Coordinates of C-alpha atoms and ligand atoms in Angstrom, one line a residue:
M1 CA 0.0 0.0 0.0
P2 CA 1.5 3.4 -0.9
E3 CA 2.3 5.4 2.2
L4 CA 2.6 9.2 2.6
P5 CA 6.1 9.6 1.0
E6 CA 5.0 7.7 -2.1
V7 CA 1.8 9.7 -2.5
E8 CA 3.8 12.9 -2.1
T9 CA 6.2 11.7 -4.8
V10 CA 3.2 10.9 -7.1
R11 CA 1.9 14.5 -6.4
R12 CA 5.3 16.0 -7.4
G13 CA 5.3 13.8 -10.5
L14 CA 1.8 14.8 -11.6
Q15 CA 2.1 18.5 -10.7
P16 CA 4.0 19.6 -13.9
V17 CA 1.4 18.1 -16.2
M18 CA -1.7 18.9 -14.2
E19 CA -1.3 22.3 -12.6
G20 CA -2.3 25.1 -14.9
A21 CA -3.6 22.7 -17.5
K22 CA -7.2 21.9 -18.5
I23 CA -8.8 18.5 -18.4
L24 CA -9.8 18.2 -22.0
V25 CA -11.3 14.7 -21.7
A26 CA -12.1 12.7 -18.6
E27 CA -12.9 9.1 -18.9
A28 CA -14.2 6.7 -16.1
R29 CA -14.0 3.3 -17.9
R30 CA -16.0 1.4 -15.4
P31 CA -18.9 2.4 -13.0
D32 CA -16.8 2.0 -9.8
L33 CA -13.5 1.7 -8.1
R34 CA -13.8 1.0 -4.4
F35 CA -16.9 3.2 -4.5
P36 CA -19.2 4.0 -7.5
F37 CA -18.2 7.1 -9.4
Q38 CA -20.6 10.0 -8.9
P39 CA -23.1 10.3 -11.8
D40 CA -21.7 13.7 -12.6
F41 CA -18.1 12.8 -12.1
V42 CA -17.0 13.2 -15.7
A43 CA -19.2 16.3 -16.3
R44 CA -17.6 18.1 -13.3
L45 CA -14.1 17.4 -14.5
Q46 CA -14.2 17.8 -18.3
G47 CA -13.2 21.3 -19.5
Q48 CA -12.0 22.3 -16.0
L49 CA -8.7 24.1 -15.3
V50 CA -6.6 22.5 -12.6
T51 CA -5.4 25.4 -10.5
G52 CA -3.4 23.4 -8.0
L53 CA -2.4 19.9 -6.9
G54 CA -2.1 19.4 -3.2
R55 CA -2.1 16.5 -0.7
R56 CA -3.9 15.8 2.6
A57 CA -2.7 12.6 4.3
K58 CA -2.8 10.1 1.6
Y59 CA -5.3 12.0 -0.6
L60 CA -4.2 13.9 -3.7
M61 CA -6.4 16.9 -4.2
A62 CA -6.7 18.7 -7.5
D63 CA -8.2 22.2 -7.2
L64 CA -10.4 23.1 -10.1
A65 CA -11.3 26.6 -11.3
S66 CA -15.0 25.7 -10.9
G67 CA -14.6 25.6 -7.1
D68 CA -14.6 21.8 -7.0
V69 CA -11.8 19.6 -5.7
L70 CA -11.0 16.2 -7.2
L71 CA -10.0 13.9 -4.4
M72 CA -7.9 10.9 -5.4
H73 CA -6.8 7.9 -3.2
L74 CA -4.4 5.2 -4.5
G75 CA -5.9 2.5 -2.2
M76 CA -3.8 -0.7 -2.2
S77 CA -2.6 -1.0 -5.7
G78 CA -3.4 2.2 -7.6
S79 CA -0.8 4.0 -9.6
F80 CA -0.7 6.8 -12.2
R81 CA 1.1 6.9 -15.5
V82 CA 1.9 10.0 -17.4
I83 CA 1.9 9.4 -21.2
K84 CA 3.3 12.1 -23.4
P85 CA 3.8 12.0 -27.2
D86 CA 7.5 11.4 -26.6
N87 CA 7.7 9.3 -23.4
D88 CA 5.8 7.2 -20.9
A89 CA 6.4 8.0 -17.2
A90 CA 5.3 6.5 -14.0
P91 CA 5.8 9.0 -11.1
G92 CA 6.5 7.5 -7.8
E93 CA 7.9 4.2 -6.7
F94 CA 6.3 1.7 -4.4
H95 CA 7.1 -1.1 -2.2
Y96 CA 5.1 -3.4 -4.4
P97 CA 5.5 -4.0 -8.1
R98 CA 3.5 -1.7 -10.3
A99 CA 0.8 -3.2 -12.5
K100 CA 1.4 -3.0 -16.2
D101 CA -1.8 -4.6 -17.5
S102 CA -3.7 -1.9 -19.4
T103 CA -7.0 -3.7 -18.7
H104 CA -6.7 -2.1 -15.2
D105 CA -6.5 1.4 -16.7
H106 CA -9.7 2.7 -15.2
V107 CA -9.5 6.5 -15.4
L108 CA -8.0 8.7 -18.0
F109 CA -7.5 12.5 -18.0
R110 CA -6.3 14.0 -21.3
M111 CA -4.7 17.3 -20.3
S112 CA -4.1 20.5 -22.3
S113 CA -0.5 20.1 -21.3
G114 CA -0.3 17.4 -23.9
A115 CA -0.1 14.5 -21.4
D116 CA -2.5 11.7 -20.8
I117 CA -2.8 10.8 -17.1
V118 CA -3.9 7.2 -16.6
F119 CA -5.0 5.7 -13.3
N120 CA -4.3 1.9 -13.1
D121 CA -5.7 -0.1 -10.2
P122 CA -5.9 -4.0 -10.4
R123 CA -7.4 -4.5 -7.0
R124 CA -9.7 -1.4 -7.2
F125 CA -9.3 -0.2 -3.6
G126 CA -8.5 3.3 -4.9
Y127 CA -11.2 5.9 -5.4
M128 CA -11.9 9.3 -6.8
K129 CA -14.6 11.8 -5.7
V130 CA -15.4 15.4 -6.8
I131 CA -16.3 17.6 -3.8
A132 CA -17.2 21.3 -3.6
R133 CA -14.2 23.1 -1.9
N134 CA -16.5 24.8 0.6
A135 CA -17.9 21.4 1.6
L136 CA -14.5 19.8 2.4
D137 CA -14.8 20.3 6.1
E138 CA -17.9 18.2 6.2
E139 CA -16.5 15.5 3.9
P140 CA -16.6 12.2 5.7
L141 CA -13.4 10.9 4.0
L142 CA -11.4 13.9 5.5
R143 CA -13.3 14.7 8.6
G144 CA -11.5 13.6 11.8
L145 CA -8.1 13.4 10.2
G146 CA -5.3 14.5 12.6
P147 CA -2.5 16.9 11.7
E148 CA 0.0 16.3 8.8
P149 CA 3.1 14.7 10.2
L150 CA 5.3 17.2 8.3
G151 CA 3.0 20.2 9.1
N152 CA 3.5 22.8 11.8
A153 CA 0.7 21.5 13.9
F154 CA 2.4 18.2 14.6
D155 CA 5.0 18.5 17.3
A156 CA 5.9 16.9 20.6
C157 CA 3.4 18.9 22.6
M158 CA 0.6 17.9 20.2
L159 CA 1.6 14.2 20.2
A160 CA 2.0 14.1 23.9
G161 CA -1.5 15.6 24.3
A162 CA -3.0 13.1 21.9
C163 CA -1.4 10.2 23.7
A164 CA -2.0 11.3 27.3
G165 CA -3.9 8.7 29.2
K166 CA -4.0 6.3 26.2
T167 CA -3.3 2.7 27.2
T168 CA -2.9 1.5 23.7
S169 CA 0.5 0.6 22.3
L170 CA 2.6 3.4 20.8
K171 CA 2.4 1.7 17.4
A172 CA -1.4 1.6 17.5
A173 CA -1.5 5.3 18.5
L174 CA 0.7 6.3 15.6
L175 CA -1.4 4.3 13.1
D176 CA -4.6 6.1 14.4
Q177 CA -5.3 8.7 11.7
R178 CA -7.0 11.0 14.3
V179 CA -3.6 11.3 16.1
V180 CA -1.5 11.9 13.0
A181 CA -2.7 11.6 9.4
G182 CA -1.1 9.5 6.7
L183 CA 1.4 7.4 8.7
G184 CA 1.3 3.7 7.8
N185 CA 2.9 0.5 9.0
I186 CA 6.3 0.9 7.3
Y187 CA 7.1 4.4 8.4
V188 CA 5.7 3.8 12.0
C189 CA 8.1 0.8 12.3
E190 CA 11.0 2.9 11.0
A191 CA 10.3 5.9 13.2
L192 CA 10.0 3.8 16.3
H193 CA 13.3 2.1 15.5
R194 CA 15.1 5.4 14.9
S195 CA 13.8 6.8 18.1
H196 CA 14.7 3.6 20.0
L197 CA 11.2 3.2 21.4
S198 CA 9.4 -0.2 21.6
P199 CA 6.3 -0.6 19.5
R200 CA 4.7 -2.2 22.6
R201 CA 5.4 0.8 24.9
I202 CA 2.2 2.3 26.3
A203 CA 1.3 5.5 24.4
A204 CA 0.6 7.4 27.6
T205 CA 4.4 7.4 28.3
L206 CA 4.9 10.2 25.8
S207 CA 3.3 12.5 28.2
T208 CA 4.1 13.6 31.8
K209 CA 1.3 13.6 34.4
K210 CA 0.9 17.3 33.7
G211 CA 0.4 16.5 30.0
E212 CA 3.7 17.8 28.9
P213 CA 5.9 16.0 26.3
T214 CA 8.5 13.6 27.6
D215 CA 11.9 13.2 25.9
H216 CA 10.4 10.2 24.2
A217 CA 7.8 12.3 22.4
T218 CA 10.5 14.8 21.2
R219 CA 12.7 12.0 19.9
L220 CA 9.8 10.3 18.2
V221 CA 8.6 13.4 16.4
G222 CA 12.1 14.0 15.2
A223 CA 12.4 10.5 13.9
I224 CA 9.0 10.7 12.1
H225 CA 10.2 14.0 10.3
T226 CA 13.5 12.4 9.4
V227 CA 12.2 9.1 8.0
L228 CA 9.4 10.8 6.0
N229 CA 11.7 13.6 4.6
D230 CA 14.4 11.0 3.7
A231 CA 11.8 8.9 1.8
I232 CA 10.4 11.9 0.0
K233 CA 13.9 13.0 -1.0
A234 CA 14.6 9.6 -2.3
G235 CA 11.3 9.7 -4.2
G236 CA 12.1 13.1 -5.7
S237 CA 15.4 11.8 -7.0
S238 CA 13.6 8.9 -8.7
L239 CA 11.4 11.4 -10.6
R240 CA 14.4 12.5 -12.7
D241 CA 14.2 9.3 -14.8
H242 CA 10.6 8.0 -14.9
R243 CA 11.5 5.3 -17.2
Q244 CA 13.6 3.4 -14.7
T245 CA 10.8 3.4 -12.1
S246 CA 8.0 1.5 -13.8
G247 CA 7.5 -1.9 -12.3
E248 CA 10.6 -1.8 -10.2
L249 CA 10.5 -2.3 -6.4
G250 CA 10.7 0.7 -4.2
Y251 CA 13.8 2.8 -4.0
F252 CA 13.4 3.5 -0.3
Q253 CA 13.4 -0.1 0.8
H254 CA 17.1 -0.1 0.5
A255 CA 17.2 2.4 3.3
F256 CA 14.8 0.6 5.6
K257 CA 16.5 0.0 9.0
V258 CA 14.0 -2.4 10.4
Y259 CA 11.0 -3.0 8.1
D260 CA 11.0 -6.3 6.3
R261 CA 14.3 -7.2 8.0
E262 CA 13.3 -10.1 10.2
G263 CA 16.3 -12.2 11.3
E264 CA 18.9 -9.6 10.2
I265 CA 21.3 -7.7 12.3
C266 CA 20.1 -4.3 13.7
K267 CA 21.5 -1.3 11.9
T268 CA 21.7 0.9 15.0
P269 CA 25.4 1.7 15.6
G270 CA 26.8 -0.3 18.5
C271 CA 23.7 -2.6 18.7
N272 CA 24.1 -6.1 17.4
G273 CA 20.6 -7.2 18.2
T274 CA 18.5 -9.2 15.7
I275 CA 15.4 -7.8 14.1
K276 CA 12.2 -9.6 15.2
R277 CA 8.7 -9.6 13.8
F278 CA 5.4 -10.1 15.5
T279 CA 1.8 -9.3 14.7
Q280 CA 0.3 -6.2 16.3
N281 CA -3.3 -5.1 15.5
G282 CA -3.3 -7.4 12.6
R283 CA -0.1 -5.9 11.0
S284 CA 3.5 -7.1 11.0
T285 CA 5.7 -5.1 13.5
F286 CA 9.4 -5.3 12.9
W287 CA 11.6 -4.2 15.9
C288 CA 14.9 -4.7 17.8
A289 CA 14.3 -5.7 21.4
K290 CA 17.9 -4.7 22.3
C291 CA 17.8 -1.0 21.4
Q292 CA 14.1 -0.3 21.3
K293 CA 12.7 0.2 24.9
Ligands
ZN1 ZN1 19.0 -2.7 17.8

């Protein structure tokens, strides 16, 4: 499943061909993805100028001159291709192989920039929805999302406040989208490892009795920033040559310190522990018992 850095990389890949361009043709080639397309989906997109392409958590959001916003989610297996007369590009890299079968090309946007943007999704957990910008606050898909992990609102004080009194594990708290939006299994494992905190630690230990952040909270927020920024930076460098990216496994997996490394030696300097895996809330947790406390 694409995580926040991958979605941000896709955004940066689509931005040059979408922003400032008109959607000349919009095609939904089937009635639904994860949810049915709205009956007026195509009508509200066709002919519209895209004034900006943003991101909230794992949603791409294309602002339209009409006052609508096109919300796009990649789901489990969704990916975009940018097809230009002279090349075929796939922005973003993923931890899973990208589907190449064009029978799963479900949505097409023909842009006035000269590019065709194709959405491919074999498992169809992705979705798209057109929403009036002034109704975004009431949108159920977005309502209740916590702060962006790379935004100003997410800091040690905020995280400590959100975790105060919580008896769930630290890992479960970080996966809770109301606490922080857009973090998934991979980057939570990585951030906990880099901050040397156990995924089993009780979330409330990020906060003092007075509700102030402990050193753990400060360390954890720093680790979340570092791991996400590193992954986005690695994704950005992959955008320079789209041709290399299509169908390849993710670039950032080579930098994983803990995720998917069961049985291997811990990469923390001075620690020679072994990475272990266990199931937590139905997901695989990778950690080092020696340096994560
Ligand atoms: Zn270790």
